[in-house]
Short mmCIF file of N, CA and C in Angstrom, two decimals:
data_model
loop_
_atom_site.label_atom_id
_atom_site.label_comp_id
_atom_site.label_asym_id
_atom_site.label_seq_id
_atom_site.Cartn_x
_atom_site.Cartn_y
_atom_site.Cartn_z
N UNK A 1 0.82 -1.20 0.00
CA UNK A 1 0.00 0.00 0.00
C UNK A 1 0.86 1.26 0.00
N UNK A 2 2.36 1.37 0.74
CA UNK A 2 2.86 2.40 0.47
C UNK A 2 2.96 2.87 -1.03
N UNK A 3 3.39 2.14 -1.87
CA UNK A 3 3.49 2.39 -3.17
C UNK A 3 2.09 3.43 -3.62
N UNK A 4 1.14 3.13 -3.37
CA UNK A 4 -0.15 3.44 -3.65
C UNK A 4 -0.15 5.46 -2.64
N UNK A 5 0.03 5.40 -1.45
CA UNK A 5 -0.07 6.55 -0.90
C UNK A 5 1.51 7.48 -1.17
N UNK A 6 2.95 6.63 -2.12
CA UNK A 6 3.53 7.61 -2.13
C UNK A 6 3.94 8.16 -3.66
N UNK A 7 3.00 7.55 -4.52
CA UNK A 7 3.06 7.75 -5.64
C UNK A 7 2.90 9.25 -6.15
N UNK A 8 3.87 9.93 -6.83
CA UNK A 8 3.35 11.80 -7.47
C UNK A 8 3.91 11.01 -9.13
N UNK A 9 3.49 12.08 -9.77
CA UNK A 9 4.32 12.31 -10.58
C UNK A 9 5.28 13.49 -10.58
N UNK A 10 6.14 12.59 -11.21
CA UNK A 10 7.80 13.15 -11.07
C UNK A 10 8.47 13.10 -12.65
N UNK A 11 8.86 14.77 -12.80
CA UNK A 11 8.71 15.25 -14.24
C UNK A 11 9.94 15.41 -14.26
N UNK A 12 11.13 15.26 -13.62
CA UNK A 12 12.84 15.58 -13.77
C UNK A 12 13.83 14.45 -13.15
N UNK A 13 14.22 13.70 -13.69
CA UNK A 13 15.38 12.59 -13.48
C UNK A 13 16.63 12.77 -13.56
N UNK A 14 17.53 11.89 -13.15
CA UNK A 14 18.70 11.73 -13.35
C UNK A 14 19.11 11.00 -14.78
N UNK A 15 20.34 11.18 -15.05
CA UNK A 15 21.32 10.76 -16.09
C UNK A 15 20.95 9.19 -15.88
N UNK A 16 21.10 9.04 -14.72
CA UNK A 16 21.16 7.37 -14.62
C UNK A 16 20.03 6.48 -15.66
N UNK A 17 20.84 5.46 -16.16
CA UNK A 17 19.97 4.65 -16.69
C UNK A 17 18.67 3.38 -16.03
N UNK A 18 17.70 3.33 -16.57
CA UNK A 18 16.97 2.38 -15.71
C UNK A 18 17.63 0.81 -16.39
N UNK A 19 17.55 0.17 -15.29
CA UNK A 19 17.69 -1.39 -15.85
C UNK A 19 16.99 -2.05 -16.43
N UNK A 20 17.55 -2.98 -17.90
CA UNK A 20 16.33 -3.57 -18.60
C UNK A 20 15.39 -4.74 -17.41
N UNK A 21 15.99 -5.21 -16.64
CA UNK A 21 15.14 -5.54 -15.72
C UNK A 21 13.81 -5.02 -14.79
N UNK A 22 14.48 -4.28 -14.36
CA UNK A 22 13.05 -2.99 -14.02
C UNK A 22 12.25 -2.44 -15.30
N UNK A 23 12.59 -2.75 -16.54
CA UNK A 23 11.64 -2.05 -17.56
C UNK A 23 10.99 -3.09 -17.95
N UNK A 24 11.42 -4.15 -17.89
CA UNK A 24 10.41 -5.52 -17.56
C UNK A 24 9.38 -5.94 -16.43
N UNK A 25 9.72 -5.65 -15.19
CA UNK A 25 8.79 -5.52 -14.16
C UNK A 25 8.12 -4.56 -14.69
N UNK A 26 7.43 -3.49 -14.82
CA UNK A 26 6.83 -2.57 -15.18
C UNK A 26 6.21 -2.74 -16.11
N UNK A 27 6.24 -3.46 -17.10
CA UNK A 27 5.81 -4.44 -18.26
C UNK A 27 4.77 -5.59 -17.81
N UNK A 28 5.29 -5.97 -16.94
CA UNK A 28 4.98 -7.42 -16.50
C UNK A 28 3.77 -7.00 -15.49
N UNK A 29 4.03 -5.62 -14.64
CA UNK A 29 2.68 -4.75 -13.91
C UNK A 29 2.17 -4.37 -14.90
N UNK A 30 2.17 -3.98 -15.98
CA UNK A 30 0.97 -3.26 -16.81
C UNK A 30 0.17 -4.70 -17.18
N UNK A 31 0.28 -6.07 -17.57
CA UNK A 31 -0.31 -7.01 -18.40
C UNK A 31 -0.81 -7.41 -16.84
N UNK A 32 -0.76 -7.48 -15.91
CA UNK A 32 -1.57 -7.73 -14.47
C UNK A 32 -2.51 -7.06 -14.43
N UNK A 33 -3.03 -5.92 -15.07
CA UNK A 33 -4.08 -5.24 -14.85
C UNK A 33 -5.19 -5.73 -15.50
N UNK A 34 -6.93 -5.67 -14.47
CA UNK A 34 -8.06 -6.30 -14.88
C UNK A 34 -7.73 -5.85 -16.24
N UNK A 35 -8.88 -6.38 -16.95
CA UNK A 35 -9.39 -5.74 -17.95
C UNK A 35 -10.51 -6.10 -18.59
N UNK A 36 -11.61 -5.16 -19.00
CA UNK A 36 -12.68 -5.91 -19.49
C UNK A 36 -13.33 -7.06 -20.21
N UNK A 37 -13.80 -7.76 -19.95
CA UNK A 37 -13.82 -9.31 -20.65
C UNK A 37 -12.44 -10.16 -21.02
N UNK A 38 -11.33 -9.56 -20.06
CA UNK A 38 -10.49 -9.92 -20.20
C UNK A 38 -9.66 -9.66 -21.78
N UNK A 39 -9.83 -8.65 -22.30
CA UNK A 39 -9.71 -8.79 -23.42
C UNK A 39 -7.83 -8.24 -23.71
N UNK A 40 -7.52 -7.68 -22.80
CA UNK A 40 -6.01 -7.31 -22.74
C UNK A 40 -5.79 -6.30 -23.86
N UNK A 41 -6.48 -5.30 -24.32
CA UNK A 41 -6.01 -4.77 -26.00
C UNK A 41 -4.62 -3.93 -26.23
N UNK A 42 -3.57 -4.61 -24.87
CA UNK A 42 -2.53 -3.15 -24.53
C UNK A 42 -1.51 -4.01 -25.59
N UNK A 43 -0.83 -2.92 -26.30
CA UNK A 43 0.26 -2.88 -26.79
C UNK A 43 1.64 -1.92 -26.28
N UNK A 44 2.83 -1.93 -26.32
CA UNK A 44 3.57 -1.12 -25.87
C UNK A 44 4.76 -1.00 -26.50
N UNK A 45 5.01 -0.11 -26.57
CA UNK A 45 6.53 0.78 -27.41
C UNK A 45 7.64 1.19 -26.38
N UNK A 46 8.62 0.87 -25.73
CA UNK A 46 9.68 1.20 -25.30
C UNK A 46 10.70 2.02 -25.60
N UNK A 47 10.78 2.87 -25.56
CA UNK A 47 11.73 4.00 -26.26
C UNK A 47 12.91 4.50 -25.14
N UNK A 48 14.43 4.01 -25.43
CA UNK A 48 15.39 4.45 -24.19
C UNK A 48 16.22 5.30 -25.18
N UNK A 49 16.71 5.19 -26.60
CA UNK A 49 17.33 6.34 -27.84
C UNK A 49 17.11 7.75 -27.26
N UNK A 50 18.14 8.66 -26.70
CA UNK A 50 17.86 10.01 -26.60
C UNK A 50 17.63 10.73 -27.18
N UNK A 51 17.89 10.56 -28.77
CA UNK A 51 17.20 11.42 -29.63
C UNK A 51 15.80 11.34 -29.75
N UNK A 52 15.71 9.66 -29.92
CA UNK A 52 14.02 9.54 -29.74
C UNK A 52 13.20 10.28 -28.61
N UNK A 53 14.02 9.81 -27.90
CA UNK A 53 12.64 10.20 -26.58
C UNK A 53 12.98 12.21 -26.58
N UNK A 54 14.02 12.90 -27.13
CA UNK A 54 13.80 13.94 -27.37
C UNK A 54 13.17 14.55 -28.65
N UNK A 55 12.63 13.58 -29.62
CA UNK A 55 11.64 14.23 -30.90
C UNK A 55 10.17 13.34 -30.35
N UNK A 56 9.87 12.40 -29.25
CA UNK A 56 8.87 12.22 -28.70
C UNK A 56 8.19 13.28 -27.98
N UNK A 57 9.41 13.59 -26.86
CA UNK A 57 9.06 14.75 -25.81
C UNK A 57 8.05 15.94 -26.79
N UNK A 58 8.14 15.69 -28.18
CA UNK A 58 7.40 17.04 -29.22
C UNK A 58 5.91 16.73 -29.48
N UNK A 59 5.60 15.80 -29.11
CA UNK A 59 4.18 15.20 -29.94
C UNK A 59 2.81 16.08 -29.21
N UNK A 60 3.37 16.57 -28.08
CA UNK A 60 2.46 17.20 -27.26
C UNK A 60 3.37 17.91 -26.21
N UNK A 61 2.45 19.25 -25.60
CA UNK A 61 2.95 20.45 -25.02
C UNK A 61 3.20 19.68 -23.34
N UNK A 62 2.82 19.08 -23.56
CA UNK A 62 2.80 18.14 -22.04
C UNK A 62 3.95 16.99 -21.87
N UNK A 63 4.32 17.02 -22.71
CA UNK A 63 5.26 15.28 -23.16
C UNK A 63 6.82 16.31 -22.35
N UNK A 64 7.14 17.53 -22.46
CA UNK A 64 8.31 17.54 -21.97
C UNK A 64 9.00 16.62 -21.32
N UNK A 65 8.67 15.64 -20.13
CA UNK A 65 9.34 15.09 -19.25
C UNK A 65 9.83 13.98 -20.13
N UNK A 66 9.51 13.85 -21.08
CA UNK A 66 10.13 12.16 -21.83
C UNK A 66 11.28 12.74 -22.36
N UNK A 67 11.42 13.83 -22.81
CA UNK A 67 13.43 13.96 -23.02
C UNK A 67 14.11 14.00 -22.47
N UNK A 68 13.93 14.26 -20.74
CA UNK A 68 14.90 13.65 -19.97
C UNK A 68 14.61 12.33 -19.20
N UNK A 69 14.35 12.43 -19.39
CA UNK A 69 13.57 10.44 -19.44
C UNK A 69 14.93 9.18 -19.31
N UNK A 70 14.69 8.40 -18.81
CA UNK A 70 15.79 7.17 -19.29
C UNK A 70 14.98 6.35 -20.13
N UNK A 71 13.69 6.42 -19.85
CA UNK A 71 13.04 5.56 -20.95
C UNK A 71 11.40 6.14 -20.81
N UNK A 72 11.14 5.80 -22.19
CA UNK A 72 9.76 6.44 -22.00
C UNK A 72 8.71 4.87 -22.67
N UNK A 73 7.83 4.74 -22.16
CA UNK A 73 6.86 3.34 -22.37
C UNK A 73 5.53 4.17 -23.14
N UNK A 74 5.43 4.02 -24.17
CA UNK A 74 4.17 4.03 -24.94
C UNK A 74 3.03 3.07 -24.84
N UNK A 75 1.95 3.50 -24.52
CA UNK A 75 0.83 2.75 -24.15
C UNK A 75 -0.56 2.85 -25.53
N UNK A 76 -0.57 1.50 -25.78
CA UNK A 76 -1.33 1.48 -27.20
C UNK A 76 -2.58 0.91 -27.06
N UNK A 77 -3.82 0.45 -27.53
CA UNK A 77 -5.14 -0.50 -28.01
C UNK A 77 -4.76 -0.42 -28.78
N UNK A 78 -5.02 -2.23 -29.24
CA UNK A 78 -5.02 -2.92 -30.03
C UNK A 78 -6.77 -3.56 -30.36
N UNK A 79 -7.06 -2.30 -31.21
CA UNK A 79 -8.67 -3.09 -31.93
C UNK A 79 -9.05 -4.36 -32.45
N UNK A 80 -8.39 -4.78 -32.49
CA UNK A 80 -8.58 -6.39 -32.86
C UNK A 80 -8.05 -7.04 -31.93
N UNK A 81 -7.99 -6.17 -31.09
CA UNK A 81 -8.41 -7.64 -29.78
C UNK A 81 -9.69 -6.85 -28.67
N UNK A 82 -10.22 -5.88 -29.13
CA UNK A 82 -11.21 -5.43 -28.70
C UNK A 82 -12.39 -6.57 -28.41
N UNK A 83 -12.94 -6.88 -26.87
CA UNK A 83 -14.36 -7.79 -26.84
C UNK A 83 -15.36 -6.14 -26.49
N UNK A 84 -15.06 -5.47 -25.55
CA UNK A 84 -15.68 -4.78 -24.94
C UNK A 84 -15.12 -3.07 -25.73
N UNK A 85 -15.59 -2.66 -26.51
CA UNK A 85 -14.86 -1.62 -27.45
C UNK A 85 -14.82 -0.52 -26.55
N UNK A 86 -16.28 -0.20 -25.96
CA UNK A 86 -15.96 1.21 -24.42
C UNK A 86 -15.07 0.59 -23.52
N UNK A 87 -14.17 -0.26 -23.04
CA UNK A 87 -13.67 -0.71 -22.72
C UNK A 87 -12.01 -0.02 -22.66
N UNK A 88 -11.42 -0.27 -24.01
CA UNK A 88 -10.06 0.33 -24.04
C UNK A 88 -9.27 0.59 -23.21
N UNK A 89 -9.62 1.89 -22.88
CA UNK A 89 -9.62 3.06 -22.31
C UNK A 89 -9.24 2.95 -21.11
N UNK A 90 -10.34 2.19 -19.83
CA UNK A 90 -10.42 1.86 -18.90
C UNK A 90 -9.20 0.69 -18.74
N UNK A 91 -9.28 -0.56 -19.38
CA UNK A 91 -7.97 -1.33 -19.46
C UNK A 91 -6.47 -0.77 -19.46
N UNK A 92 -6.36 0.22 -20.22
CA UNK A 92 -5.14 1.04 -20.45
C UNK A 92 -4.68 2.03 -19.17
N UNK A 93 -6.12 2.41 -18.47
CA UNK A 93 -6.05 3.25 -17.28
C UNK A 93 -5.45 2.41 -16.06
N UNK A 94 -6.10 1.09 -16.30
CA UNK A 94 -5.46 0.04 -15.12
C UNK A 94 -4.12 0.21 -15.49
N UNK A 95 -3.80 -0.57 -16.55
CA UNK A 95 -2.43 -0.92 -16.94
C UNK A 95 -1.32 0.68 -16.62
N UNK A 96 -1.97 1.20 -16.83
CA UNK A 96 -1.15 2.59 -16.87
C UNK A 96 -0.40 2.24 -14.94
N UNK A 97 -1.87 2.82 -14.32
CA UNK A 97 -1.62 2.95 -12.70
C UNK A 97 -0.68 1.24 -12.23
N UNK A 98 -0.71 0.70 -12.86
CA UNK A 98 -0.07 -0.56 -12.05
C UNK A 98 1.97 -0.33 -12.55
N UNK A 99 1.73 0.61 -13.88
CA UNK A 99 3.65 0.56 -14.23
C UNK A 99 3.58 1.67 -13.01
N UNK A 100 3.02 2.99 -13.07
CA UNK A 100 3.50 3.86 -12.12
C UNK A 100 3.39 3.54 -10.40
N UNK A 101 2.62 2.38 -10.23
CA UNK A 101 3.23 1.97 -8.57
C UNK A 101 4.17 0.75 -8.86
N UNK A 102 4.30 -0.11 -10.17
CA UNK A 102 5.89 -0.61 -9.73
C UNK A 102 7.11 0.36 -9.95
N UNK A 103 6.64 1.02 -10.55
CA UNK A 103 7.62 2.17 -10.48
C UNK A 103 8.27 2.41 -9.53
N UNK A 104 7.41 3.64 -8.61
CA UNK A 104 7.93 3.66 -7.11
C UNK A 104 8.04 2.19 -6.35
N UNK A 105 7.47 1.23 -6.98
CA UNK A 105 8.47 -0.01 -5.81
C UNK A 105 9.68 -0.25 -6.16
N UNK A 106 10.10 0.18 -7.32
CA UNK A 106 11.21 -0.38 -7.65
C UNK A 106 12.15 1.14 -7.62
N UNK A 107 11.50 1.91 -6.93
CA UNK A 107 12.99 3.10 -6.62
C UNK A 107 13.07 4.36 -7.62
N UNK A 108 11.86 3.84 -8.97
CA UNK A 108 11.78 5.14 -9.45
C UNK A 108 10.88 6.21 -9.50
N UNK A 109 11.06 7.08 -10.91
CA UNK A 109 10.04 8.12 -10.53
C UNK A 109 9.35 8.22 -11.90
N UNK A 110 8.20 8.57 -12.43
CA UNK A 110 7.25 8.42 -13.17
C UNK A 110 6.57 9.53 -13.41
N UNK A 111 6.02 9.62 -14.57
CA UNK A 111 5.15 10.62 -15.31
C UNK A 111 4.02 9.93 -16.05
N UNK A 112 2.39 9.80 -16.24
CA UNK A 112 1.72 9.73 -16.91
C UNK A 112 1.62 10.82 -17.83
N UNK A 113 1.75 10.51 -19.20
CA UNK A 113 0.83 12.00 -20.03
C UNK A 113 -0.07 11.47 -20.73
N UNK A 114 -1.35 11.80 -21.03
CA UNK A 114 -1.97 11.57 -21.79
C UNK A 114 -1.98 11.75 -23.03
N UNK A 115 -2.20 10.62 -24.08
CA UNK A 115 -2.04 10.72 -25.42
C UNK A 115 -3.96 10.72 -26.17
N UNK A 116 -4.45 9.52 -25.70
CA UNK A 116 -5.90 9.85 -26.24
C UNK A 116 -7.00 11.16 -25.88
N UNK A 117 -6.33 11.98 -24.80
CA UNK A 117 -7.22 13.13 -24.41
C UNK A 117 -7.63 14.08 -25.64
N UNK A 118 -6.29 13.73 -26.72
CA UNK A 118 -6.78 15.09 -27.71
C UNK A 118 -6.31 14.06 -29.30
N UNK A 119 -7.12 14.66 -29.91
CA UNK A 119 -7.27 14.14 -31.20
C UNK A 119 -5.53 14.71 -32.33
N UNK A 120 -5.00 15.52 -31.87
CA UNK A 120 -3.99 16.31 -32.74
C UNK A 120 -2.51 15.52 -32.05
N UNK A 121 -2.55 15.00 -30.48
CA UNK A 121 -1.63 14.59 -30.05
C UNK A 121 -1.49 13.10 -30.42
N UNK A 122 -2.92 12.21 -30.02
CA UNK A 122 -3.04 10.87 -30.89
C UNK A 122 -2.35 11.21 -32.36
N UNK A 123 -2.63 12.08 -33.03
CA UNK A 123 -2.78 11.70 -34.69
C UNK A 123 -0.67 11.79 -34.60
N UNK A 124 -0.27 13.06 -33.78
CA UNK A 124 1.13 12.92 -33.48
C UNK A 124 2.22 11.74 -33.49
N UNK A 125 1.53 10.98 -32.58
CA UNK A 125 1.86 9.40 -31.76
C UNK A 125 1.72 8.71 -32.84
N UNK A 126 0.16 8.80 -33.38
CA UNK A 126 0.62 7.48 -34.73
C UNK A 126 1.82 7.76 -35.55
N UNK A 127 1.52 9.11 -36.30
CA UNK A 127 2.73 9.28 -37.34
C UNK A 127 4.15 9.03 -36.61
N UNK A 128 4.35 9.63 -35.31
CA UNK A 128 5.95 9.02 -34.93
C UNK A 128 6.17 7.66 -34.69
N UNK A 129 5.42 6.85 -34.18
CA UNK A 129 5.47 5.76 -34.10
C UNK A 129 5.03 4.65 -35.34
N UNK A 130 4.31 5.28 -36.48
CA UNK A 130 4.63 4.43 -37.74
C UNK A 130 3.25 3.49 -37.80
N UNK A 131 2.21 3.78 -36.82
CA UNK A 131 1.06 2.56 -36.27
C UNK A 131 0.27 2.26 -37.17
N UNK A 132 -0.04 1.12 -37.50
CA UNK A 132 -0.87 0.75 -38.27
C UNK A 132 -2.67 1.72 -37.41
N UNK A 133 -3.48 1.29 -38.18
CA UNK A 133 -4.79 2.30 -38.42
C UNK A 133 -5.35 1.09 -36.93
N UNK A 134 -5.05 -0.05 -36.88
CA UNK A 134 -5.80 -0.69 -35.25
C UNK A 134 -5.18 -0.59 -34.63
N UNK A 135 -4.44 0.19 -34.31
CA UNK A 135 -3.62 0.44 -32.90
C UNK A 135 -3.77 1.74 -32.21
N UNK A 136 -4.75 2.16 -31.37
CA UNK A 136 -5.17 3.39 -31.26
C UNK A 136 -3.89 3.82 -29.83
N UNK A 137 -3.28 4.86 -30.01
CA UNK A 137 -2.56 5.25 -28.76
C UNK A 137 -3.34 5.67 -28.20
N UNK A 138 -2.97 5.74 -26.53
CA UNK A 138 -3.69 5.98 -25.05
C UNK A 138 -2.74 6.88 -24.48
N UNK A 139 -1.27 6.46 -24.29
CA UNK A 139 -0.61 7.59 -23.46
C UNK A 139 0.86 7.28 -23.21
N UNK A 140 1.49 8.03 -22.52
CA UNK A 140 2.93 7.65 -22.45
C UNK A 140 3.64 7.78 -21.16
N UNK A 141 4.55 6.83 -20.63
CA UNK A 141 4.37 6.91 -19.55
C UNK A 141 6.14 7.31 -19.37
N UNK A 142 7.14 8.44 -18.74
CA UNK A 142 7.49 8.56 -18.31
C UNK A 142 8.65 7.68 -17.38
N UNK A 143 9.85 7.45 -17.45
CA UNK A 143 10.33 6.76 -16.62
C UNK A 143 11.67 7.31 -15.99
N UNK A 144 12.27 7.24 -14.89
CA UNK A 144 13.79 7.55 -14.33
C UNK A 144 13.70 7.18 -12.97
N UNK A 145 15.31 7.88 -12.55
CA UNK A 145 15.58 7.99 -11.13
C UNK A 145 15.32 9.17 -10.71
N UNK A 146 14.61 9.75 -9.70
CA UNK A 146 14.06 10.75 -9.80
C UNK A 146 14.79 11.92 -9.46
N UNK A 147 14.88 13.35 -10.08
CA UNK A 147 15.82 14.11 -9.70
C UNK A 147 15.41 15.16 -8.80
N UNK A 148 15.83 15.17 -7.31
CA UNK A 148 15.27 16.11 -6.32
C UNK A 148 13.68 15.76 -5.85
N UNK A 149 12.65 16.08 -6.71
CA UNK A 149 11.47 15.42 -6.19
C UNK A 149 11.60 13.98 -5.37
N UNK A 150 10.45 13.71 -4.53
CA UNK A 150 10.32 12.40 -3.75
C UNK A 150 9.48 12.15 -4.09
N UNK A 151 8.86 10.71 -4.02
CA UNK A 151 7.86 10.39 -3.64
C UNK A 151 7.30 10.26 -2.38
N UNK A 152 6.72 11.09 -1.99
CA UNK A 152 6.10 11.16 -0.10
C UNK A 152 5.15 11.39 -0.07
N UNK A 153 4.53 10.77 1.08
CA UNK A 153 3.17 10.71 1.08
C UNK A 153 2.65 12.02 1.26
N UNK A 154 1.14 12.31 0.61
CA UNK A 154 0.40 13.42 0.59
C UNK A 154 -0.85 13.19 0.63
N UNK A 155 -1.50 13.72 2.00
CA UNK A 155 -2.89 13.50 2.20
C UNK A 155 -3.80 13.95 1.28
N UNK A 156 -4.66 13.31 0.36
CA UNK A 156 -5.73 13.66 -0.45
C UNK A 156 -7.00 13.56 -0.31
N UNK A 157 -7.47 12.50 0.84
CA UNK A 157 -8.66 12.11 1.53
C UNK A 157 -9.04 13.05 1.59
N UNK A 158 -10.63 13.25 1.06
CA UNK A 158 -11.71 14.38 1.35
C UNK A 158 -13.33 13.63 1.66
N UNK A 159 -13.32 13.38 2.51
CA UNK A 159 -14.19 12.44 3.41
C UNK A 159 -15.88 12.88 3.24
N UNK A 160 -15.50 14.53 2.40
CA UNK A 160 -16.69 15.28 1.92
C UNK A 160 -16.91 14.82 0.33
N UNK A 161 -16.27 13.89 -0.01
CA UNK A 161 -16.40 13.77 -1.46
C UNK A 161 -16.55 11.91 -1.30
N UNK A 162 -17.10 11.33 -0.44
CA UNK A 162 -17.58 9.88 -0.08
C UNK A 162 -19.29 9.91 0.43
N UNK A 163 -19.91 8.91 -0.29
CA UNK A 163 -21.06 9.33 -0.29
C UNK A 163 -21.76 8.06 0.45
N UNK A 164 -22.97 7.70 0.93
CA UNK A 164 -23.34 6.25 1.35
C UNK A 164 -24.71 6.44 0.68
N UNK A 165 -24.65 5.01 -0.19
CA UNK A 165 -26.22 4.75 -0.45
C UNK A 165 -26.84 5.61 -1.17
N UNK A 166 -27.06 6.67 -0.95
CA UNK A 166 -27.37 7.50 -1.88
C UNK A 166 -26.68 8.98 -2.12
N UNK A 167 -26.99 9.84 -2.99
CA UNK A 167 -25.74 11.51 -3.11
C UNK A 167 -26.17 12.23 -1.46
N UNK A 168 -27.25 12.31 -1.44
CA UNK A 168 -27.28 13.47 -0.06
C UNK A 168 -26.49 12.87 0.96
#
């Protein structure tokens, strides 16, 4: 559970490289996540090339943190393995939150950005990444040792925003 209460995102890393081992755990947490009818539709792109992950960091005004990145993980649907099509989305959201708490178990620091929020940043992602037309991108996830930021816990509980049984 610590993982869970000391998770931020963390937008500035170190030089240091991550280990292909830890970029496998993190891999291995994203395909653990439910997913609707079980249908798994995640695909993923690994990008550690510094040039890459610095003409990635461009695809969107938000992506900055992937050029200093040690590695940045692209998060994809795959439509043909779609059972549950509103679905996607939600699968990708699991998979997302399960790399960013092995993340912090494994000592690093993490960034979600969103790629499906906007139609101009998706269309970005396909053309850099080359994707065939069933592979819809979702988002990109950020990876390092974290530079100066921590991960520490931060109370967010708002006990006014929990409801019973019914809204009043």
């Amino acid at each position: 559970m610590q993982e869970i209460f000391n998770r931020r995102s963390i937008r500035k890393f170190t030089t240091e490289a991550v280990e292909p081992e830890k970029i496998d755990k993190i891999l291995r947490a994203a395909m653990q996540a439910p997913s609707a009818a079980n249908q798994q539709p995640w695909e993923f792109i690994v990008v550690e090339d510094k040039e890459n992950l610095k003409k990635l960091a461009d695809v969107s005004p938000y992506a900055k943190p992937v050029a200093g990145s040690a590695v940045t993980i692209a998060l994809m649907g795959n439509e043909n393995e779609f059972k549950v099509p509103k679905g996607w989305e939600e699968d990708l959201g699991a998979a997302s939150q399960n790399m960013l708490l092995e993340a912090v178990h494994l000592g690093l620091g993490a960034v979600w950005l969103g790629v499906a929020t906007s139609d101009v940043v998706t269309d970005q992602v396909r053309s850099f990444f080359q994707l065939p037309d069933h592979i819809k991108p979702f988002g990109l996830i950020a990876i390092g040792y974290p530079d100066g930021q921590k991960n520490e816990f931060t109370e967010r509980y708002k006990a006014e925003r929990v409801h019973y049984e019914k809204w009043a």
